[in-house]
């Protein structure tokens, strides 16, 4: 099951609050077939002005260690504006990056590394950089990325905690 089992299961909507949506997935007979641990996964979405905050809370309901990984990948339409083109955009990282990436084969990371032809904190968006699959940065310095264009006033900023790997992907 590529990308885990949670995406294929039905979450419960918890009691509603203004500007907040909480979705809950609790372990059950189906999840135990794939993952032999009791857990609760809460996905909380809150909106404040023009900011969407997303929080995932994983609760271990066992009396033992529970290894887990949660992976998410929000998607955004690019171009953001109908007057711009895909190739007008770039990714602006919050810190300078060395752009060392993990090479993928069949969607799986290998022990091989490569370096993108980029420097500083800017990575130009193009079909070519994503032609071989996702770009997975190894030990990124940044904790935020902004999708921007010099011909568009709209941009999207994604903030995230310090992570060991950061995957970026565009549909071919």
Short mmCIF file of N, CA and C in Angstrom, two decimals:
data_model
loop_
_atom_site.label_atom_id
_atom_site.label_comp_id
_atom_site.label_asym_id
_atom_site.label_seq_id
_atom_site.Cartn_x
_atom_site.Cartn_y
_atom_site.Cartn_z
N UNK A 1 0.84 -1.18 0.00
CA UNK A 1 0.00 0.00 0.00
C UNK A 1 0.89 1.24 0.00
N UNK A 2 1.14 1.73 -1.18
CA UNK A 2 1.97 2.92 -1.29
C UNK A 2 1.34 4.08 -0.52
N UNK A 3 2.14 4.78 0.23
CA UNK A 3 1.73 5.95 1.02
C UNK A 3 0.86 5.58 2.22
N UNK A 4 0.95 4.35 2.72
CA UNK A 4 0.29 3.99 3.97
C UNK A 4 -1.19 3.65 3.82
N UNK A 5 -1.79 3.31 4.97
CA UNK A 5 -3.17 2.85 4.96
C UNK A 5 -4.18 3.92 5.35
N UNK A 6 -3.77 4.95 6.08
CA UNK A 6 -4.75 5.92 6.61
C UNK A 6 -5.53 6.61 5.51
N UNK A 7 -4.89 6.88 4.38
CA UNK A 7 -5.55 7.62 3.29
C UNK A 7 -6.74 6.86 2.72
N UNK A 8 -6.78 5.54 2.93
CA UNK A 8 -7.85 4.72 2.36
C UNK A 8 -8.99 4.45 3.35
N UNK A 9 -8.88 4.99 4.56
CA UNK A 9 -9.87 4.70 5.59
C UNK A 9 -10.73 5.93 5.88
N UNK A 10 -11.88 5.67 6.48
CA UNK A 10 -12.80 6.75 6.80
C UNK A 10 -12.48 7.32 8.17
N UNK A 11 -12.29 8.64 8.21
CA UNK A 11 -12.05 9.35 9.46
C UNK A 11 -13.39 9.84 9.99
N UNK A 12 -13.51 9.95 11.31
CA UNK A 12 -14.69 10.54 11.94
C UNK A 12 -14.50 12.04 12.06
N UNK A 13 -15.56 12.79 11.85
CA UNK A 13 -15.52 14.22 12.07
C UNK A 13 -15.85 14.45 13.54
N UNK A 14 -14.96 15.12 14.25
CA UNK A 14 -15.19 15.38 15.67
C UNK A 14 -16.08 16.61 15.82
N UNK A 15 -16.58 16.87 17.03
CA UNK A 15 -17.46 18.04 17.20
C UNK A 15 -16.84 19.31 16.60
N UNK A 16 -17.70 20.03 15.89
CA UNK A 16 -17.22 21.19 15.12
C UNK A 16 -17.05 22.43 15.98
N UNK A 17 -16.03 23.20 15.62
CA UNK A 17 -15.81 24.53 16.19
C UNK A 17 -15.69 25.48 15.02
N UNK A 18 -15.94 26.75 15.27
CA UNK A 18 -15.82 27.74 14.20
C UNK A 18 -14.38 27.78 13.71
N UNK A 19 -14.21 27.77 12.40
CA UNK A 19 -12.89 27.84 11.75
C UNK A 19 -11.99 26.65 12.05
N UNK A 20 -12.58 25.52 12.44
CA UNK A 20 -11.76 24.34 12.74
C UNK A 20 -12.47 23.08 12.26
N UNK A 21 -11.69 22.18 11.70
CA UNK A 21 -12.19 20.86 11.32
C UNK A 21 -11.21 19.84 11.88
N UNK A 22 -11.74 18.87 12.65
CA UNK A 22 -10.91 17.81 13.19
C UNK A 22 -11.41 16.46 12.67
N UNK A 23 -10.48 15.68 12.17
CA UNK A 23 -10.78 14.35 11.65
C UNK A 23 -10.02 13.34 12.49
N UNK A 24 -10.69 12.26 12.90
CA UNK A 24 -10.11 11.28 13.81
C UNK A 24 -10.14 9.89 13.18
N UNK A 25 -8.99 9.23 13.23
CA UNK A 25 -8.90 7.82 12.83
C UNK A 25 -8.38 7.06 14.04
N UNK A 26 -9.15 6.05 14.46
CA UNK A 26 -8.74 5.22 15.59
C UNK A 26 -8.47 3.81 15.09
N UNK A 27 -7.51 3.14 15.74
CA UNK A 27 -7.18 1.78 15.35
C UNK A 27 -8.43 0.90 15.45
N UNK A 28 -8.46 -0.08 14.55
CA UNK A 28 -9.60 -1.00 14.51
C UNK A 28 -9.11 -2.31 13.88
N UNK A 29 -10.01 -3.22 13.62
CA UNK A 29 -9.62 -4.52 13.05
C UNK A 29 -8.89 -4.36 11.72
N UNK A 30 -9.31 -3.40 10.92
CA UNK A 30 -8.67 -3.18 9.61
C UNK A 30 -7.25 -2.65 9.79
N UNK A 31 -7.08 -1.63 10.62
CA UNK A 31 -5.74 -1.06 10.80
C UNK A 31 -4.78 -2.07 11.42
N UNK A 32 -5.30 -2.92 12.32
CA UNK A 32 -4.44 -3.91 12.99
C UNK A 32 -3.86 -4.92 12.00
N UNK A 33 -4.52 -5.12 10.87
CA UNK A 33 -3.97 -6.02 9.83
C UNK A 33 -2.70 -5.44 9.23
N UNK A 34 -2.62 -4.13 9.13
CA UNK A 34 -1.48 -3.46 8.51
C UNK A 34 -0.46 -2.94 9.52
N UNK A 35 -0.94 -2.61 10.70
CA UNK A 35 -0.13 -1.92 11.70
C UNK A 35 -0.56 -2.44 13.07
N UNK A 36 0.24 -3.30 13.71
CA UNK A 36 -0.20 -3.99 14.93
C UNK A 36 -0.09 -3.16 16.21
N UNK A 37 -0.59 -1.94 16.17
CA UNK A 37 -0.56 -1.05 17.33
C UNK A 37 -1.90 -0.35 17.47
N UNK A 38 -2.27 -0.07 18.71
CA UNK A 38 -3.48 0.71 18.98
C UNK A 38 -3.09 2.18 19.02
N UNK A 39 -3.86 3.01 18.31
CA UNK A 39 -3.50 4.41 18.18
C UNK A 39 -4.74 5.26 17.92
N UNK A 40 -4.55 6.55 18.04
CA UNK A 40 -5.53 7.53 17.57
C UNK A 40 -4.76 8.57 16.77
N UNK A 41 -5.26 8.88 15.59
CA UNK A 41 -4.65 9.89 14.71
C UNK A 41 -5.67 11.00 14.52
N UNK A 42 -5.31 12.19 14.97
CA UNK A 42 -6.18 13.35 14.84
C UNK A 42 -5.54 14.32 13.86
N UNK A 43 -6.30 14.70 12.83
CA UNK A 43 -5.87 15.73 11.88
C UNK A 43 -6.72 16.96 12.15
N UNK A 44 -6.06 18.06 12.56
CA UNK A 44 -6.77 19.30 12.90
C UNK A 44 -6.43 20.38 11.89
N UNK A 45 -7.46 20.96 11.28
CA UNK A 45 -7.32 22.03 10.30
C UNK A 45 -7.98 23.28 10.88
N UNK A 46 -7.23 24.35 11.00
CA UNK A 46 -7.79 25.61 11.49
C UNK A 46 -7.46 26.72 10.51
N UNK A 47 -8.40 27.65 10.36
CA UNK A 47 -8.22 28.78 9.47
C UNK A 47 -8.26 30.06 10.31
N UNK A 48 -7.26 30.90 10.07
CA UNK A 48 -7.19 32.19 10.73
C UNK A 48 -6.78 33.21 9.68
N UNK A 49 -7.70 34.14 9.36
CA UNK A 49 -7.50 35.10 8.28
C UNK A 49 -7.18 34.34 6.99
N UNK A 50 -6.00 34.48 6.43
CA UNK A 50 -5.68 33.77 5.17
C UNK A 50 -4.66 32.66 5.41
N UNK A 51 -4.61 32.13 6.63
CA UNK A 51 -3.64 31.09 6.96
C UNK A 51 -4.37 29.80 7.32
N UNK A 52 -3.96 28.70 6.70
CA UNK A 52 -4.46 27.38 7.04
C UNK A 52 -3.38 26.69 7.87
N UNK A 53 -3.73 26.32 9.08
CA UNK A 53 -2.81 25.57 9.95
C UNK A 53 -3.26 24.12 9.97
N UNK A 54 -2.30 23.21 9.85
CA UNK A 54 -2.58 21.79 9.87
C UNK A 54 -1.74 21.17 10.96
N UNK A 55 -2.38 20.38 11.82
CA UNK A 55 -1.68 19.73 12.92
C UNK A 55 -2.10 18.27 12.96
N UNK A 56 -1.13 17.40 13.17
CA UNK A 56 -1.41 15.97 13.32
C UNK A 56 -0.99 15.55 14.71
N UNK A 57 -1.91 14.90 15.43
CA UNK A 57 -1.62 14.43 16.78
C UNK A 57 -1.79 12.92 16.77
N UNK A 58 -0.72 12.21 17.09
CA UNK A 58 -0.75 10.75 17.12
C UNK A 58 -0.64 10.33 18.58
N UNK A 59 -1.60 9.54 19.05
CA UNK A 59 -1.62 9.07 20.43
C UNK A 59 -1.36 7.58 20.46
N UNK A 60 -0.38 7.18 21.23
CA UNK A 60 -0.03 5.77 21.43
C UNK A 60 -0.95 5.21 22.51
N UNK A 61 -1.80 4.25 22.18
CA UNK A 61 -2.73 3.63 23.12
C UNK A 61 -2.23 2.27 23.58
N UNK A 62 -0.93 2.01 23.42
CA UNK A 62 -0.29 0.76 23.82
C UNK A 62 0.53 0.98 25.09
N UNK A 63 1.00 -0.11 25.65
CA UNK A 63 1.93 -0.05 26.78
C UNK A 63 3.35 -0.34 26.32
N UNK A 64 3.64 -0.08 25.06
CA UNK A 64 4.97 -0.31 24.49
C UNK A 64 5.25 0.77 23.46
N UNK A 65 6.50 0.85 23.06
CA UNK A 65 6.88 1.83 22.04
C UNK A 65 6.11 1.56 20.75
N UNK A 66 5.76 2.64 20.05
CA UNK A 66 4.98 2.53 18.82
C UNK A 66 5.68 3.32 17.72
N UNK A 67 6.51 2.66 16.93
CA UNK A 67 7.14 3.39 15.82
C UNK A 67 6.09 3.77 14.78
N UNK A 68 6.25 4.97 14.23
CA UNK A 68 5.31 5.40 13.19
C UNK A 68 5.97 6.47 12.35
N UNK A 69 5.37 6.70 11.23
CA UNK A 69 5.79 7.78 10.36
C UNK A 69 4.52 8.39 9.79
N UNK A 70 4.49 9.70 9.76
CA UNK A 70 3.37 10.35 9.12
C UNK A 70 3.93 11.19 7.98
N UNK A 71 3.41 10.98 6.84
CA UNK A 71 3.86 11.73 5.67
C UNK A 71 2.67 12.40 5.02
N UNK A 72 2.83 13.64 4.71
CA UNK A 72 1.76 14.38 4.05
C UNK A 72 2.36 15.19 2.93
N UNK A 73 1.57 15.45 1.94
CA UNK A 73 2.05 16.32 0.87
C UNK A 73 0.90 17.14 0.32
N UNK A 74 0.81 18.37 0.82
CA UNK A 74 -0.21 19.25 0.26
C UNK A 74 0.10 19.55 -1.20
N UNK A 75 -0.92 19.79 -1.96
CA UNK A 75 -0.74 20.09 -3.38
C UNK A 75 -1.27 21.48 -3.71
N UNK A 76 -0.62 22.15 -4.64
CA UNK A 76 -1.01 23.49 -5.04
C UNK A 76 -1.00 23.61 -6.55
N UNK A 77 -1.97 24.30 -7.08
CA UNK A 77 -2.03 24.54 -8.52
C UNK A 77 -0.97 25.57 -8.89
N UNK A 78 -0.22 25.26 -9.90
CA UNK A 78 0.80 26.19 -10.40
C UNK A 78 0.67 26.22 -11.91
N UNK A 79 0.38 27.37 -12.50
CA UNK A 79 0.50 28.72 -11.94
C UNK A 79 -0.66 29.07 -11.01
N UNK A 80 -0.37 29.96 -10.07
CA UNK A 80 -1.39 30.44 -9.13
C UNK A 80 -2.32 31.43 -9.81
N UNK A 81 -1.81 32.13 -10.80
CA UNK A 81 -2.56 33.16 -11.52
C UNK A 81 -2.66 32.74 -12.98
N UNK A 82 -3.81 32.96 -13.61
CA UNK A 82 -3.99 32.55 -15.00
C UNK A 82 -3.12 33.34 -15.97
N UNK A 83 -2.57 34.47 -15.54
CA UNK A 83 -1.69 35.27 -16.41
C UNK A 83 -0.24 34.82 -16.35
N UNK A 84 0.08 33.89 -15.49
CA UNK A 84 1.46 33.42 -15.35
C UNK A 84 1.60 32.02 -15.95
N UNK A 85 2.83 31.61 -16.17
CA UNK A 85 3.15 30.27 -16.67
C UNK A 85 3.87 29.47 -15.60
N UNK A 86 3.81 28.17 -15.70
CA UNK A 86 4.47 27.27 -14.76
C UNK A 86 5.95 27.64 -14.60
N UNK A 87 6.62 27.88 -15.71
CA UNK A 87 8.06 28.17 -15.68
C UNK A 87 8.40 29.55 -15.12
N UNK A 88 7.39 30.36 -14.80
CA UNK A 88 7.64 31.66 -14.18
C UNK A 88 7.91 31.54 -12.67
N UNK A 89 7.69 30.37 -12.10
CA UNK A 89 7.74 30.20 -10.65
C UNK A 89 9.07 29.65 -10.17
N UNK A 90 9.29 29.90 -8.89
CA UNK A 90 10.47 29.36 -8.21
C UNK A 90 10.09 29.07 -6.77
N UNK A 91 10.91 28.24 -6.13
CA UNK A 91 10.75 27.94 -4.72
C UNK A 91 11.80 28.73 -3.96
N UNK A 92 11.34 29.51 -3.01
CA UNK A 92 12.25 30.30 -2.18
C UNK A 92 12.28 29.64 -0.79
N UNK A 93 13.44 29.14 -0.42
CA UNK A 93 13.61 28.47 0.86
C UNK A 93 13.96 29.51 1.93
N UNK A 94 13.61 29.22 3.18
CA UNK A 94 13.87 30.17 4.27
C UNK A 94 15.36 30.28 4.61
N UNK A 95 16.14 29.30 4.21
CA UNK A 95 17.59 29.29 4.46
C UNK A 95 18.30 28.89 3.17
N UNK A 96 19.57 29.19 3.09
CA UNK A 96 20.37 28.69 1.97
C UNK A 96 20.45 27.17 2.06
N UNK A 97 20.42 26.54 0.93
CA UNK A 97 20.47 25.08 0.84
C UNK A 97 21.63 24.65 -0.03
N UNK A 98 22.15 23.44 0.22
CA UNK A 98 23.19 22.91 -0.67
C UNK A 98 22.57 22.08 -1.79
N UNK A 99 21.27 21.81 -1.71
CA UNK A 99 20.50 21.10 -2.73
C UNK A 99 21.08 19.72 -3.04
N UNK A 100 21.56 19.03 -1.98
CA UNK A 100 21.90 17.62 -2.11
C UNK A 100 20.60 16.84 -2.02
N UNK A 101 20.39 15.97 -2.99
CA UNK A 101 19.15 15.21 -3.01
C UNK A 101 19.45 13.72 -2.97
N UNK A 102 18.46 12.98 -2.49
CA UNK A 102 18.53 11.52 -2.47
C UNK A 102 17.98 11.04 -3.80
N UNK A 103 18.73 10.21 -4.48
CA UNK A 103 18.24 9.67 -5.75
C UNK A 103 17.18 8.61 -5.47
N UNK A 104 16.15 8.64 -6.28
CA UNK A 104 15.04 7.69 -6.15
C UNK A 104 15.08 6.71 -7.31
N UNK A 105 14.65 5.50 -7.00
CA UNK A 105 14.49 4.48 -8.04
C UNK A 105 13.19 3.76 -7.75
N UNK A 106 12.22 3.91 -8.65
CA UNK A 106 10.90 3.31 -8.43
C UNK A 106 10.21 3.88 -7.20
N UNK A 107 10.47 5.15 -6.90
CA UNK A 107 9.86 5.80 -5.75
C UNK A 107 10.54 5.52 -4.43
N UNK A 108 11.61 4.75 -4.45
CA UNK A 108 12.33 4.38 -3.23
C UNK A 108 13.68 5.09 -3.20
N UNK A 109 14.02 5.67 -2.04
CA UNK A 109 15.30 6.35 -1.89
C UNK A 109 16.45 5.37 -1.85
N UNK A 110 17.51 5.71 -2.54
CA UNK A 110 18.72 4.89 -2.58
C UNK A 110 19.80 5.57 -1.75
N UNK A 111 20.91 4.88 -1.56
CA UNK A 111 22.03 5.46 -0.82
C UNK A 111 22.84 6.41 -1.68
N UNK A 112 22.39 6.69 -2.88
CA UNK A 112 23.10 7.59 -3.78
C UNK A 112 22.57 9.01 -3.62
N UNK A 113 23.49 9.96 -3.75
CA UNK A 113 23.12 11.37 -3.66
C UNK A 113 23.48 12.07 -4.96
N UNK A 114 22.82 13.17 -5.22
CA UNK A 114 23.13 14.01 -6.38
C UNK A 114 23.00 15.45 -5.92
N UNK A 115 23.51 16.36 -6.71
CA UNK A 115 23.41 17.78 -6.39
C UNK A 115 22.65 18.47 -7.51
N UNK A 116 21.61 19.24 -7.13
CA UNK A 116 20.87 20.00 -8.11
C UNK A 116 21.68 21.21 -8.55
N UNK A 117 21.44 21.65 -9.75
CA UNK A 117 22.11 22.85 -10.28
C UNK A 117 21.37 24.07 -9.74
N UNK A 118 21.57 24.34 -8.46
CA UNK A 118 20.95 25.48 -7.80
C UNK A 118 21.85 25.88 -6.65
N UNK A 119 21.70 27.11 -6.21
CA UNK A 119 22.50 27.54 -5.07
C UNK A 119 21.73 28.59 -4.29
N UNK A 120 22.16 28.84 -3.08
CA UNK A 120 21.49 29.82 -2.24
C UNK A 120 20.18 29.28 -1.71
N UNK A 121 19.13 30.08 -1.85
CA UNK A 121 17.83 29.66 -1.33
C UNK A 121 16.74 29.61 -2.41
N UNK A 122 17.15 29.63 -3.69
CA UNK A 122 16.18 29.64 -4.80
C UNK A 122 16.34 28.39 -5.65
N UNK A 123 15.20 27.76 -5.92
CA UNK A 123 15.16 26.62 -6.84
C UNK A 123 14.10 26.94 -7.90
N UNK A 124 14.52 27.08 -9.14
CA UNK A 124 13.62 27.39 -10.25
C UNK A 124 12.72 26.20 -10.52
N UNK A 125 11.44 26.45 -10.67
CA UNK A 125 10.48 25.39 -10.98
C UNK A 125 10.53 25.13 -12.49
N UNK A 126 10.65 23.86 -12.84
CA UNK A 126 10.63 23.48 -14.26
C UNK A 126 10.21 22.02 -14.37
N UNK A 127 9.70 21.65 -15.50
CA UNK A 127 9.32 20.25 -15.73
C UNK A 127 10.56 19.34 -15.66
N UNK A 128 11.71 19.87 -16.06
CA UNK A 128 12.93 19.07 -16.11
C UNK A 128 13.39 18.62 -14.72
N UNK A 129 13.28 19.50 -13.72
CA UNK A 129 13.81 19.09 -12.41
C UNK A 129 12.98 17.98 -11.77
N UNK A 130 11.72 17.83 -12.19
CA UNK A 130 10.88 16.78 -11.65
C UNK A 130 10.73 15.59 -12.61
N UNK A 131 11.46 15.59 -13.72
CA UNK A 131 11.28 14.55 -14.73
C UNK A 131 11.69 13.16 -14.24
N UNK A 132 12.59 13.09 -13.28
CA UNK A 132 13.04 11.79 -12.79
C UNK A 132 12.29 11.31 -11.57
N UNK A 133 11.33 12.02 -11.07
CA UNK A 133 10.53 11.68 -9.90
C UNK A 133 10.61 12.85 -8.93
N UNK A 134 10.25 12.59 -7.70
CA UNK A 134 10.29 13.64 -6.68
C UNK A 134 11.73 14.04 -6.38
N UNK A 135 11.87 15.25 -5.86
CA UNK A 135 13.16 15.72 -5.36
C UNK A 135 13.09 15.57 -3.85
N UNK A 136 14.03 14.84 -3.28
CA UNK A 136 14.08 14.66 -1.83
C UNK A 136 15.36 15.28 -1.32
N UNK A 137 15.22 16.40 -0.62
CA UNK A 137 16.39 17.07 -0.05
C UNK A 137 16.81 16.35 1.22
N UNK A 138 18.10 16.12 1.32
CA UNK A 138 18.69 15.44 2.47
C UNK A 138 19.14 16.50 3.48
N UNK A 139 18.55 16.45 4.66
CA UNK A 139 18.88 17.37 5.75
C UNK A 139 18.76 18.85 5.35
N UNK A 140 17.57 19.28 4.95
CA UNK A 140 17.41 20.69 4.58
C UNK A 140 17.61 21.61 5.79
N UNK A 141 18.12 22.80 5.52
CA UNK A 141 18.30 23.81 6.56
C UNK A 141 17.00 24.56 6.84
N UNK A 142 16.15 24.63 5.85
CA UNK A 142 14.95 25.47 5.90
C UNK A 142 13.83 24.88 6.75
N UNK A 143 12.95 25.76 7.21
CA UNK A 143 11.72 25.36 7.88
C UNK A 143 10.51 26.03 7.22
N UNK A 144 10.75 26.60 6.03
CA UNK A 144 9.65 27.19 5.25
C UNK A 144 10.06 27.27 3.79
N UNK A 145 9.08 27.17 2.93
CA UNK A 145 9.28 27.32 1.47
C UNK A 145 8.15 28.20 0.96
N UNK A 146 8.49 29.03 0.01
CA UNK A 146 7.48 29.91 -0.61
C UNK A 146 7.48 29.64 -2.12
N UNK A 147 6.31 29.39 -2.68
CA UNK A 147 6.13 29.27 -4.13
C UNK A 147 5.82 30.66 -4.64
N UNK A 148 6.71 31.22 -5.48
CA UNK A 148 6.61 32.61 -5.91
C UNK A 148 6.88 32.75 -7.40
N UNK A 149 6.53 33.92 -7.91
CA UNK A 149 6.82 34.29 -9.29
C UNK A 149 7.02 35.80 -9.32
N UNK A 150 7.90 36.25 -10.19
CA UNK A 150 8.11 37.68 -10.36
C UNK A 150 7.00 38.33 -11.18
N UNK A 151 6.15 37.53 -11.84
CA UNK A 151 5.06 38.07 -12.65
C UNK A 151 3.69 37.89 -11.99
N UNK A 152 3.68 37.45 -10.74
CA UNK A 152 2.43 37.19 -10.03
C UNK A 152 2.57 37.71 -8.60
N UNK A 153 1.56 38.39 -8.11
CA UNK A 153 1.62 38.90 -6.74
C UNK A 153 1.22 37.84 -5.72
N UNK A 154 0.57 36.79 -6.17
CA UNK A 154 0.16 35.72 -5.26
C UNK A 154 1.36 34.80 -4.97
N UNK A 155 1.39 34.29 -3.76
CA UNK A 155 2.40 33.28 -3.42
C UNK A 155 1.82 32.38 -2.33
N UNK A 156 2.46 31.25 -2.14
CA UNK A 156 2.05 30.32 -1.09
C UNK A 156 3.27 30.04 -0.24
N UNK A 157 3.10 30.13 1.08
CA UNK A 157 4.17 29.81 2.01
C UNK A 157 3.77 28.57 2.80
N UNK A 158 4.68 27.62 2.88
CA UNK A 158 4.47 26.42 3.69
C UNK A 158 5.55 26.41 4.76
N UNK A 159 5.12 26.45 6.03
CA UNK A 159 6.02 26.35 7.17
C UNK A 159 5.97 24.93 7.70
N UNK A 160 7.09 24.42 8.14
CA UNK A 160 7.17 23.05 8.64
C UNK A 160 8.28 22.99 9.68
N UNK A 161 8.26 21.99 10.56
CA UNK A 161 9.32 21.87 11.55
C UNK A 161 10.62 21.40 10.90
N UNK A 162 11.69 21.43 11.64
CA UNK A 162 12.97 20.90 11.15
C UNK A 162 12.77 19.43 10.84
N UNK A 163 13.12 19.02 9.62
CA UNK A 163 12.90 17.65 9.17
C UNK A 163 14.20 17.07 8.59
N UNK A 164 14.38 15.75 8.65
CA UNK A 164 15.58 15.16 8.06
C UNK A 164 15.53 15.08 6.54
N UNK A 165 14.32 15.02 5.98
CA UNK A 165 14.14 14.92 4.53
C UNK A 165 12.97 15.80 4.13
N UNK A 166 13.05 16.35 2.94
CA UNK A 166 11.96 17.17 2.43
C UNK A 166 11.72 16.77 0.98
N UNK A 167 10.52 16.28 0.69
CA UNK A 167 10.18 15.85 -0.67
C UNK A 167 9.39 16.91 -1.40
N UNK A 168 9.75 17.16 -2.65
CA UNK A 168 9.05 18.09 -3.53
C UNK A 168 8.72 17.34 -4.80
N UNK A 169 7.51 17.56 -5.32
CA UNK A 169 7.09 16.79 -6.48
C UNK A 169 6.15 17.64 -7.32
N UNK A 170 6.19 17.41 -8.61
CA UNK A 170 5.23 18.02 -9.51
C UNK A 170 4.75 16.94 -10.47
N UNK A 171 3.49 16.99 -10.77
CA UNK A 171 2.90 16.04 -11.72
C UNK A 171 3.57 16.25 -13.08
N UNK A 172 3.97 15.16 -13.72
CA UNK A 172 4.62 15.30 -15.05
C UNK A 172 3.71 15.94 -16.07
#
